[in-house]
Short mmCIF file of N, CA and C in Angstrom, two decimals:
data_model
loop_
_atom_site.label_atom_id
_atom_site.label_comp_id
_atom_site.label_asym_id
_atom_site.label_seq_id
_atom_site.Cartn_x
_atom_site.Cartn_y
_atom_site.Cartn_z
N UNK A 1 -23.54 -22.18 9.18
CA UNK A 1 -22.96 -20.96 8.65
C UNK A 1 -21.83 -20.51 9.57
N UNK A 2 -20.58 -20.08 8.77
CA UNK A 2 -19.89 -19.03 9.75
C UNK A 2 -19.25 -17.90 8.86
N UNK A 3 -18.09 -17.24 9.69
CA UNK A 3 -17.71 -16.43 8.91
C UNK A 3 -17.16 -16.32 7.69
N UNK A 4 -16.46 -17.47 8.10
CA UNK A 4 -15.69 -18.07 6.77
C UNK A 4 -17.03 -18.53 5.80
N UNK A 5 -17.92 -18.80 5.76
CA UNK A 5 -18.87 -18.97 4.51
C UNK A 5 -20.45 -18.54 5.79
N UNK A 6 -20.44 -17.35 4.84
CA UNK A 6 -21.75 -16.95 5.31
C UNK A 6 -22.90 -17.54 4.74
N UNK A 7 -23.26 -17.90 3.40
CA UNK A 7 -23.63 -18.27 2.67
C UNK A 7 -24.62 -20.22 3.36
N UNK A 8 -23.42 -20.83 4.10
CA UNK A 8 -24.19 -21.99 4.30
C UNK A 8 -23.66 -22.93 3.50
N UNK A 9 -23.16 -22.70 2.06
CA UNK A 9 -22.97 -23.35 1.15
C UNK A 9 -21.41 -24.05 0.88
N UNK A 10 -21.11 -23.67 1.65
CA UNK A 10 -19.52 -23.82 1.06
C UNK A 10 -18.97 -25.12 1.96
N UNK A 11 -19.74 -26.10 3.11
CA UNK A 11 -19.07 -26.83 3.77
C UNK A 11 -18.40 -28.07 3.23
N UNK A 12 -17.30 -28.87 3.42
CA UNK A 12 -16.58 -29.43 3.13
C UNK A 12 -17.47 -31.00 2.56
N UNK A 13 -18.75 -31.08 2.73
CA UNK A 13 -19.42 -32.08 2.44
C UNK A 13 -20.06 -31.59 0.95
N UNK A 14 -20.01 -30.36 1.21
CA UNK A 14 -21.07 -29.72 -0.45
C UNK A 14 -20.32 -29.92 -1.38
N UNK A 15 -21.19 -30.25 -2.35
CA UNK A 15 -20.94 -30.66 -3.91
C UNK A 15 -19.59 -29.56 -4.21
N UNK A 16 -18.49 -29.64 -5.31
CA UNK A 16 -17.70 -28.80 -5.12
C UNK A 16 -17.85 -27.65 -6.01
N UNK A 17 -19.46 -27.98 -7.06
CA UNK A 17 -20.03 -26.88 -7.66
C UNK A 17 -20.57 -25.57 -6.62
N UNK A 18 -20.96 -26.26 -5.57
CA UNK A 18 -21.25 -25.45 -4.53
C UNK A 18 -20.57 -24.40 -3.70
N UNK A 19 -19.34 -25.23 -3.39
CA UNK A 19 -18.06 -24.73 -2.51
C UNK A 19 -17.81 -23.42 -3.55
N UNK A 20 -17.62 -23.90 -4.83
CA UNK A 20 -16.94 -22.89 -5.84
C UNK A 20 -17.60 -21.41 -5.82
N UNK A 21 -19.02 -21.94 -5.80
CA UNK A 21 -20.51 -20.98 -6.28
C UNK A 21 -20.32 -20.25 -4.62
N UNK A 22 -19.78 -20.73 -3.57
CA UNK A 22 -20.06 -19.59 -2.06
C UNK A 22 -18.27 -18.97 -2.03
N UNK A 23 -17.33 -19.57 -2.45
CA UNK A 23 -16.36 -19.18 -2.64
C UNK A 23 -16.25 -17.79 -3.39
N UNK A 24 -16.94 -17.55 -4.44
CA UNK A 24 -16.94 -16.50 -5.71
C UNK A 24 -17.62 -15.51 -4.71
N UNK A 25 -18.97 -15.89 -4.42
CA UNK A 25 -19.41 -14.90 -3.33
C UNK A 25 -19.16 -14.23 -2.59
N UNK A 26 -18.36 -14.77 -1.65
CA UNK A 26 -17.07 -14.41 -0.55
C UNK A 26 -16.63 -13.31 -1.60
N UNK A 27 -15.98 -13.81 -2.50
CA UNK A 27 -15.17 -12.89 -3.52
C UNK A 27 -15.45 -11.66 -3.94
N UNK A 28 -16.81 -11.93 -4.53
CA UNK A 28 -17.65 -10.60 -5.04
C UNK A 28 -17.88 -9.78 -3.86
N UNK A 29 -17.70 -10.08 -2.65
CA UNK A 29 -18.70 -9.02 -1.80
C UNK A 29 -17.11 -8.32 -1.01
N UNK A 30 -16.47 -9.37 -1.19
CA UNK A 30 -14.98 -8.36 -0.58
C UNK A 30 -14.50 -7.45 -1.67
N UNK A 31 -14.45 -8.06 -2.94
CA UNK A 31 -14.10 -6.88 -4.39
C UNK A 31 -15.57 -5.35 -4.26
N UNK A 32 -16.70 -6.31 -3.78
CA UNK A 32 -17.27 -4.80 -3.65
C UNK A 32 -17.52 -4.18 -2.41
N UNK A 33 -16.83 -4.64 -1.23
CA UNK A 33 -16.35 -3.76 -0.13
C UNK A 33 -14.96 -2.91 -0.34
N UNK A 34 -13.88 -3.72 -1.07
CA UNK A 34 -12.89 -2.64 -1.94
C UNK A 34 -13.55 -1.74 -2.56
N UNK A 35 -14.63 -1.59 -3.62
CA UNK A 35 -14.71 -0.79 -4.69
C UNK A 35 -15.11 0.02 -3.81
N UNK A 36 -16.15 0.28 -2.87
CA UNK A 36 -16.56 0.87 -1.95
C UNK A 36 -15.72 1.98 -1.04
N UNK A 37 -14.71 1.55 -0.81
CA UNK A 37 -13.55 2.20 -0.20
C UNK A 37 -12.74 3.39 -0.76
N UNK A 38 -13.15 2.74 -2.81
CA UNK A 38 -12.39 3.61 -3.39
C UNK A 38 -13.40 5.08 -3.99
N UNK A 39 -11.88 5.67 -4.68
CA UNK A 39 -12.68 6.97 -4.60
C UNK A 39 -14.17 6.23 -6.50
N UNK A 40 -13.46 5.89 -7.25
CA UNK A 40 -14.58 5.02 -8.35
C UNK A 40 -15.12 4.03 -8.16
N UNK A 41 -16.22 3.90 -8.86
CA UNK A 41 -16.94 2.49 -8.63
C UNK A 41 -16.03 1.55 -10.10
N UNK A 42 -16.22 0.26 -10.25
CA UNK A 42 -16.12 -0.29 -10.99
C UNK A 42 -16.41 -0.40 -12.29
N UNK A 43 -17.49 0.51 -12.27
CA UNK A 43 -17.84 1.22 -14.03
C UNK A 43 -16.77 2.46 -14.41
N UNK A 44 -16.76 2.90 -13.58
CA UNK A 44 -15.53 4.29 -13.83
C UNK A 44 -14.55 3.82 -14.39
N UNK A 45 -14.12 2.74 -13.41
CA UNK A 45 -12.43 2.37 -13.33
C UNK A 45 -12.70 1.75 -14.72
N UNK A 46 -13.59 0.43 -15.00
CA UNK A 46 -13.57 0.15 -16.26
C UNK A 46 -13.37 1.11 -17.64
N UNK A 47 -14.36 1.93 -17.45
CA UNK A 47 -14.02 3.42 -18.65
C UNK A 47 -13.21 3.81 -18.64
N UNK A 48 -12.15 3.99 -17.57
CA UNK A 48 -11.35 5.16 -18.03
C UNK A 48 -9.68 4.73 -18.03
N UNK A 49 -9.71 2.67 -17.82
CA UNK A 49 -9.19 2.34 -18.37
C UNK A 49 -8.56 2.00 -19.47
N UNK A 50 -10.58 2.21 -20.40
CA UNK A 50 -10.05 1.67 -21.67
C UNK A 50 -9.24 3.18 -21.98
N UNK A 51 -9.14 4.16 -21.40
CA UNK A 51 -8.54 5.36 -22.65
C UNK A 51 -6.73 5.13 -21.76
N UNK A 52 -6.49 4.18 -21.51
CA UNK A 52 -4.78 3.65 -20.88
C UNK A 52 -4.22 3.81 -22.19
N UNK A 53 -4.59 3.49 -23.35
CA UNK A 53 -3.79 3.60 -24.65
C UNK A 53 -3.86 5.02 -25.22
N UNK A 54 -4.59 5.55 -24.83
CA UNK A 54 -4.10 7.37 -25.22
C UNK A 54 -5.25 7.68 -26.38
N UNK A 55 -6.23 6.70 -26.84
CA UNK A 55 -7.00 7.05 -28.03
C UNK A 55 -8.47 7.34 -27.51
N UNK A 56 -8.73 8.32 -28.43
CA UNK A 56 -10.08 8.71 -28.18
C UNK A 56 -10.83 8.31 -28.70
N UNK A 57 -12.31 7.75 -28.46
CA UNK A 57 -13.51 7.37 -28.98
C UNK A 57 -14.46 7.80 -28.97
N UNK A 58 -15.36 7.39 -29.94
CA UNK A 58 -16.89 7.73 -30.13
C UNK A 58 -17.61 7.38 -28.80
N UNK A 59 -18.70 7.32 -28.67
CA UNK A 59 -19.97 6.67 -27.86
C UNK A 59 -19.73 5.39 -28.27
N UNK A 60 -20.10 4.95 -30.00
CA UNK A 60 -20.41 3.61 -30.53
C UNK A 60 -19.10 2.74 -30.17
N UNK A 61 -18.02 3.23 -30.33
CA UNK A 61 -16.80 2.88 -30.18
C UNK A 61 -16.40 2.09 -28.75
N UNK A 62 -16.32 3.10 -27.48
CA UNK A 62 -16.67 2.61 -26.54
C UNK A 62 -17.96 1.87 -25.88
N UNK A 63 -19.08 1.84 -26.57
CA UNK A 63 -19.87 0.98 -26.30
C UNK A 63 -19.88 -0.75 -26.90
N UNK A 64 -19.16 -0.56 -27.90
CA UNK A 64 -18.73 -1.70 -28.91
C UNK A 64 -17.32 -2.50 -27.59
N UNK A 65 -16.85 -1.76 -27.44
CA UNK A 65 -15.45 -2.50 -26.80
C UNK A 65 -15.37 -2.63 -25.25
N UNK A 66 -16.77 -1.84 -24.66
CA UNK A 66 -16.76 -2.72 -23.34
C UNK A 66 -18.28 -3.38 -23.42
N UNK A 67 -18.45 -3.71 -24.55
CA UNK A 67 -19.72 -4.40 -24.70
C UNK A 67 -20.82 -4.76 -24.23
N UNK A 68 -21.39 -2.73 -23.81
CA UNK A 68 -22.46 -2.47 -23.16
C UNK A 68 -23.52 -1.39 -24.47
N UNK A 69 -24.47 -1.43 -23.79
CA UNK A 69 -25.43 -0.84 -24.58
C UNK A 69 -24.98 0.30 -24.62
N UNK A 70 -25.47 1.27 -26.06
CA UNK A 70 -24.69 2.20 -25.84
C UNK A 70 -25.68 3.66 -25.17
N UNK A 71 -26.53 3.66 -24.62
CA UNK A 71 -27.46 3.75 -23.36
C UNK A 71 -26.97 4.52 -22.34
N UNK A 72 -26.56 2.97 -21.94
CA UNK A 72 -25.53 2.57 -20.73
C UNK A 72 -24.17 3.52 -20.81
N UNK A 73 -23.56 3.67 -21.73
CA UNK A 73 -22.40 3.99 -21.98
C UNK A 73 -22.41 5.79 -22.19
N UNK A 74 -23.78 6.07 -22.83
CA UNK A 74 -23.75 7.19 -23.12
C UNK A 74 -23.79 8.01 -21.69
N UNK A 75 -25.03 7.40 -20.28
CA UNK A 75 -25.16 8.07 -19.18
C UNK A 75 -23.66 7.46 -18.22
N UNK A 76 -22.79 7.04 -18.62
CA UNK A 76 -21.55 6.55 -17.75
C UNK A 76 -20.74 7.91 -17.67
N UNK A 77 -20.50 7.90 -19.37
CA UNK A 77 -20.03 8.68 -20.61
C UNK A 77 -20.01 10.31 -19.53
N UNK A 78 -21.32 10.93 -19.42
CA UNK A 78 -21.62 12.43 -19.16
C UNK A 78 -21.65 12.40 -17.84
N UNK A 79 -21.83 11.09 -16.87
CA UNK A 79 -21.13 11.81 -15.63
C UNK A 79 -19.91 11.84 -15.24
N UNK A 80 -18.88 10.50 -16.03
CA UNK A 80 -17.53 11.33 -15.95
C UNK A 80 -17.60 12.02 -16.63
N UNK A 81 -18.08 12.81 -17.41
CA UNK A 81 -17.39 14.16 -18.01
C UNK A 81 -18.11 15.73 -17.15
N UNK A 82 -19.16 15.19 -15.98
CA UNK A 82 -19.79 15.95 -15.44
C UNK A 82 -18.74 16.29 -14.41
N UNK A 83 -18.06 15.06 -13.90
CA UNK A 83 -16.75 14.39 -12.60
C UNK A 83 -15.50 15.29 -13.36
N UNK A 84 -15.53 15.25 -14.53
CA UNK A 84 -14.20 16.57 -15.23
C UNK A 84 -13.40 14.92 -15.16
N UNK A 85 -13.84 13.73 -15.34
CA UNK A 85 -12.64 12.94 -16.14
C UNK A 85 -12.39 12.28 -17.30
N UNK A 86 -13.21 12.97 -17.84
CA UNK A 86 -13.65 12.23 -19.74
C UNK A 86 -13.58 13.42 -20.20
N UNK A 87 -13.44 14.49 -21.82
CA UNK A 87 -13.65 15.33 -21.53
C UNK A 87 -14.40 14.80 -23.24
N UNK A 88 -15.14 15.79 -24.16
CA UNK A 88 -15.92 15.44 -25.23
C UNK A 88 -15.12 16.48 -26.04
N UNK A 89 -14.98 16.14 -27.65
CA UNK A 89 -14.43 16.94 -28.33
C UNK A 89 -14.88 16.76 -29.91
N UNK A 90 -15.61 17.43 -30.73
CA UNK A 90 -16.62 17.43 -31.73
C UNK A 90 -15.29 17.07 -32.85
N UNK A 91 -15.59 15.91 -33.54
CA UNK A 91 -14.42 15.99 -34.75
C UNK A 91 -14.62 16.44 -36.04
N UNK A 92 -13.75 17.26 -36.33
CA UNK A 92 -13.51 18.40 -37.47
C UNK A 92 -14.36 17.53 -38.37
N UNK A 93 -15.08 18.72 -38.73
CA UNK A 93 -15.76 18.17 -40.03
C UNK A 93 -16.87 17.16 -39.94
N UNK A 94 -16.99 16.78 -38.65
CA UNK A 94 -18.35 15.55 -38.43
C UNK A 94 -18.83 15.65 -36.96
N UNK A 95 -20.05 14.94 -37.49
CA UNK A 95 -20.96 15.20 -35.92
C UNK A 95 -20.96 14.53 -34.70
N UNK A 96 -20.06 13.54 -34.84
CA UNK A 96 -19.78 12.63 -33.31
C UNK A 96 -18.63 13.17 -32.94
N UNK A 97 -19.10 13.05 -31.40
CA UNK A 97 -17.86 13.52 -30.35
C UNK A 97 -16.41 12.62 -30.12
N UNK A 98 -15.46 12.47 -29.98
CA UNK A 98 -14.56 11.90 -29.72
C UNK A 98 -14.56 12.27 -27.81
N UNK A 99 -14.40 11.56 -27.53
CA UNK A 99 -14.39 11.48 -25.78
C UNK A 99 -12.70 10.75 -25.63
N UNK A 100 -12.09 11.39 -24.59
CA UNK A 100 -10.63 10.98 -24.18
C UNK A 100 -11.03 11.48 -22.75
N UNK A 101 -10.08 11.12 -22.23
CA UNK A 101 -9.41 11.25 -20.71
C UNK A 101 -8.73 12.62 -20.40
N UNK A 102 -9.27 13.28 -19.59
CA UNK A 102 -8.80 14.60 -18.99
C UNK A 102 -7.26 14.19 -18.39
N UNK A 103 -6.77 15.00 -17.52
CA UNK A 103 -5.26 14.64 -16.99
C UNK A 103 -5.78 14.10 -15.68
N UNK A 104 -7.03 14.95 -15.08
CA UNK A 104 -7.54 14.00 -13.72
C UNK A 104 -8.11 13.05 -13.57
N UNK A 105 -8.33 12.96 -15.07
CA UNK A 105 -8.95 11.49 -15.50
C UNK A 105 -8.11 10.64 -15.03
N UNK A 106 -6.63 10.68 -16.25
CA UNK A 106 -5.68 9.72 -15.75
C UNK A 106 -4.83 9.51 -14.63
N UNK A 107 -4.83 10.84 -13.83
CA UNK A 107 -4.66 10.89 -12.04
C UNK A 107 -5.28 10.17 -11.86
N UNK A 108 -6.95 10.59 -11.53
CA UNK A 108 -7.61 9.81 -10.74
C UNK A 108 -7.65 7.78 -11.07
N UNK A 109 -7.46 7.61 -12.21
CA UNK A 109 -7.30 6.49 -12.76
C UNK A 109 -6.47 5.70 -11.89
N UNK A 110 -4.82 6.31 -12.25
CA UNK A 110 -3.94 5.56 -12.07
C UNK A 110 -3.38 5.98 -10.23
N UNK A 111 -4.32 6.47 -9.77
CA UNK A 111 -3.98 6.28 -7.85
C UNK A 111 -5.09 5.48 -7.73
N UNK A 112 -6.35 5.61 -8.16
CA UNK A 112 -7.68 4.25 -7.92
C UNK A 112 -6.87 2.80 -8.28
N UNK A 113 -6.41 2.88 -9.72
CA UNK A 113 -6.18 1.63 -9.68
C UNK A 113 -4.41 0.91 -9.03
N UNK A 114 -4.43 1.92 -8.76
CA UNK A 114 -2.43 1.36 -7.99
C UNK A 114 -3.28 1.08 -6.61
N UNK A 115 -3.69 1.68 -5.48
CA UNK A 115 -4.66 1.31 -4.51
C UNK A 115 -5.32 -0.53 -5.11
N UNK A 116 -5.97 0.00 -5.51
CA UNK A 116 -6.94 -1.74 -6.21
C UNK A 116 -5.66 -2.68 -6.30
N UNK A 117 -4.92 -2.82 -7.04
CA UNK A 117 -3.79 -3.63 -7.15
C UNK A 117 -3.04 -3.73 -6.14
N UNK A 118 -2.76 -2.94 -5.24
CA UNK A 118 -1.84 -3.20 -4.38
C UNK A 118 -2.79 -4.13 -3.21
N UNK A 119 -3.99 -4.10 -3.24
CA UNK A 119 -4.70 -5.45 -2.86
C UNK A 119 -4.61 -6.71 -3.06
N UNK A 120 -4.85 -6.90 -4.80
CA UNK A 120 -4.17 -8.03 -5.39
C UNK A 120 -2.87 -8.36 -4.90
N UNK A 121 -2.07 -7.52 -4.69
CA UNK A 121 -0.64 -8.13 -4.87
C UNK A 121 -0.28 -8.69 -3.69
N UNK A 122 -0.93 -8.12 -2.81
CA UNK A 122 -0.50 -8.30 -1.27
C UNK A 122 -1.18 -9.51 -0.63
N UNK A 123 -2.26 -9.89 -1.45
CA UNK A 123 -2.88 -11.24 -1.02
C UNK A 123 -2.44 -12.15 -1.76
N UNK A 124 -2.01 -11.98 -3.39
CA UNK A 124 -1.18 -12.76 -3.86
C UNK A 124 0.75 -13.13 -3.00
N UNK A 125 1.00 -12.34 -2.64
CA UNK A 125 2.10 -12.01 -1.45
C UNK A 125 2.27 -12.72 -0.96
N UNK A 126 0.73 -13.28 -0.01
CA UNK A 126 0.98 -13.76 1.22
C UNK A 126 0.45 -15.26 0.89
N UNK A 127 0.12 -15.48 -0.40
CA UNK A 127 0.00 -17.23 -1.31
C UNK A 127 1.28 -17.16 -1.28
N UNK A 128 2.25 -16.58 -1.87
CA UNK A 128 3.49 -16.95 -1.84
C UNK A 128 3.77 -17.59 -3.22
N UNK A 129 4.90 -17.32 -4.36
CA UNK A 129 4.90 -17.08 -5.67
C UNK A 129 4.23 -18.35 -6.33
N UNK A 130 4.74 -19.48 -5.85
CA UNK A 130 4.00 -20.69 -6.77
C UNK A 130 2.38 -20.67 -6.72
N UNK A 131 1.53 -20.88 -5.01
CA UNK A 131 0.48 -21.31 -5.14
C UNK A 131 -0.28 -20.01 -5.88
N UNK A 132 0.36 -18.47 -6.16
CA UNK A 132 -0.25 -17.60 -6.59
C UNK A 132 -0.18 -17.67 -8.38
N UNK A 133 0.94 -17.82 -8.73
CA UNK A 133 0.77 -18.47 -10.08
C UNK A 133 0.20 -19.74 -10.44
N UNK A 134 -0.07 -20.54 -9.99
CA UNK A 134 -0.97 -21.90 -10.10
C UNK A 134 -2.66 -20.77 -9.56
N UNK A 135 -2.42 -20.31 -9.07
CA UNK A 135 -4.18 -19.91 -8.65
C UNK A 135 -4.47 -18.70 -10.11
N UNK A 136 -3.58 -18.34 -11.00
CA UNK A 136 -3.83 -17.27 -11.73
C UNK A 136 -3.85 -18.19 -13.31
N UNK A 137 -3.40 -19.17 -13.14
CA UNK A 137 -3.59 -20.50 -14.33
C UNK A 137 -4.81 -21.06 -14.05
N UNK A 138 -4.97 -21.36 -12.70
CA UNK A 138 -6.56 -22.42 -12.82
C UNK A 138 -7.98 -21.55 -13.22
N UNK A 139 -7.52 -19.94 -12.09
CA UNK A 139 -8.54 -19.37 -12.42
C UNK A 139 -8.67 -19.35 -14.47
N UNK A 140 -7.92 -18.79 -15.23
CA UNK A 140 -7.86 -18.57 -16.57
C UNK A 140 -8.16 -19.87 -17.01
N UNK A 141 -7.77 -21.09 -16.86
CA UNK A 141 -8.28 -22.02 -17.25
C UNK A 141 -9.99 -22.22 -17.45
N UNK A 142 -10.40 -22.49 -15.65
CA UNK A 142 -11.64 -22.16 -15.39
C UNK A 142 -12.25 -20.97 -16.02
N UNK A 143 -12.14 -20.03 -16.22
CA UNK A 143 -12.77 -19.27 -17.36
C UNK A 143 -13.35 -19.79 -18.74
N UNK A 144 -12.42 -19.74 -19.12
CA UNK A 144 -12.75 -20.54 -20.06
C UNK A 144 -13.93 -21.41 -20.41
N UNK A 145 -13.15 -22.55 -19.80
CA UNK A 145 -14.20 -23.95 -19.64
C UNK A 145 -15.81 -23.43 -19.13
N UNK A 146 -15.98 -22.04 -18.32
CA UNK A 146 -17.32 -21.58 -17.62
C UNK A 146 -17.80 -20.96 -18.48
N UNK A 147 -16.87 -20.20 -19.50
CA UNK A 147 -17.17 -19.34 -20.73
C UNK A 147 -18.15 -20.21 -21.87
N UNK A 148 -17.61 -21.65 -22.47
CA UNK A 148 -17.86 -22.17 -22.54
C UNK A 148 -19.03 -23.04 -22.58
N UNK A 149 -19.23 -23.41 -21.11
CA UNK A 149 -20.40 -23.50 -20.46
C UNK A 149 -21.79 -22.83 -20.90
N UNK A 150 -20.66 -21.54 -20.36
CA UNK A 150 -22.00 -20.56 -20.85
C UNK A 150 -22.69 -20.25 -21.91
N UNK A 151 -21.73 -20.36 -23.13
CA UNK A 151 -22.26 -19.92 -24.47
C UNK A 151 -23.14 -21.27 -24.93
N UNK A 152 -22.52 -22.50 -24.23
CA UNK A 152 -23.44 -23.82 -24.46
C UNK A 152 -24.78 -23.77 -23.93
N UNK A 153 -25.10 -23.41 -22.86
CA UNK A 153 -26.11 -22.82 -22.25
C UNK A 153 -27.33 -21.97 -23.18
N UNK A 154 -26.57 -20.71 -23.88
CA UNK A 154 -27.35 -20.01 -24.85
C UNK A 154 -27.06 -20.23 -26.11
N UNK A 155 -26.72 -21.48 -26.44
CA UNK A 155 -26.85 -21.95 -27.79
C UNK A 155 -25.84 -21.48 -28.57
N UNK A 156 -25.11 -21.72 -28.03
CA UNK A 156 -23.82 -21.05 -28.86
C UNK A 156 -23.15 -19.28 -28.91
N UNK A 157 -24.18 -18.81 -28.05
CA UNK A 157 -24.05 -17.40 -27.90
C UNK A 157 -23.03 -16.57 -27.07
#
């Protein structure tokens, strides 16, 4: 083990399913020492992205399009709007709420996520323009093909 792979897994002899699988790790635990830093967690930032297009939604709506239970979505839902960055608004004539983005919503949004990105960019920066566009193709590639994988895995699911 070292610093560079805490994990154990990642040495230059391991399978390169392996390397990949302590590599991501590395990954996940520095993306959630960022999220950590910031003022949202990664569920926030996700929500209150989706309202970047200016439209307001239901519960079902936003539970449908970040394709979580809508549970999940409903207790996300009422503590940003507890946080004052979602706000709820009953639509004329019917009984579901329309939920949008307060203005500190989209403050707080768009300084969390200019912070977050200016991470990305600066490590993409220092790849230097080609190996960072070849690393933003393989990753999307690799998606895919893991996507793939995966739904082969659960039967097509």
């Amino acid at each position: 083990m070292s610093a560079d792979d805490p994990t154990g897994w990642g040495g230059g002899n391991a399978p390169r399913e392996r390397r990949l699988a302590s590599t991501l790790t590395r990954l996940d635990k520095e993306r959630r020492t960022l999220e950590g830093a910031q003022r949202l967690g990664t569920a926030d930032l996700r929500l209150l992205w989706l309202f970047d297009d200016g439209r307001a939604r239901t519960l079902r709506a936003i539970a449908d399009e970040l394709g979580l239970e809508q549970s999940t979505v409903n207790r996300q839902v009422n503590a940003a709007v507890g946080a004052g960055l979602l706000e709820r608004a009953r639509r004329p004539g019917g009984t579901a709420y329309d939920i949008n983005r307060t203005v500190d919503g989209k403050r707080t949004y768009d300084e969390v996520s200019s912070l977050s990105m200016g991470v990305y960019a600066t490590a993409l920066e220092a790849m230097g323009d080609d190996a960072a566009e070849e690393l933003i193709v393989l990753l999307k590639s690799f998606l895919e093909h893991f996507r793939s994988a995966v739904a082969s895995m659960n039967g097509g699911k």
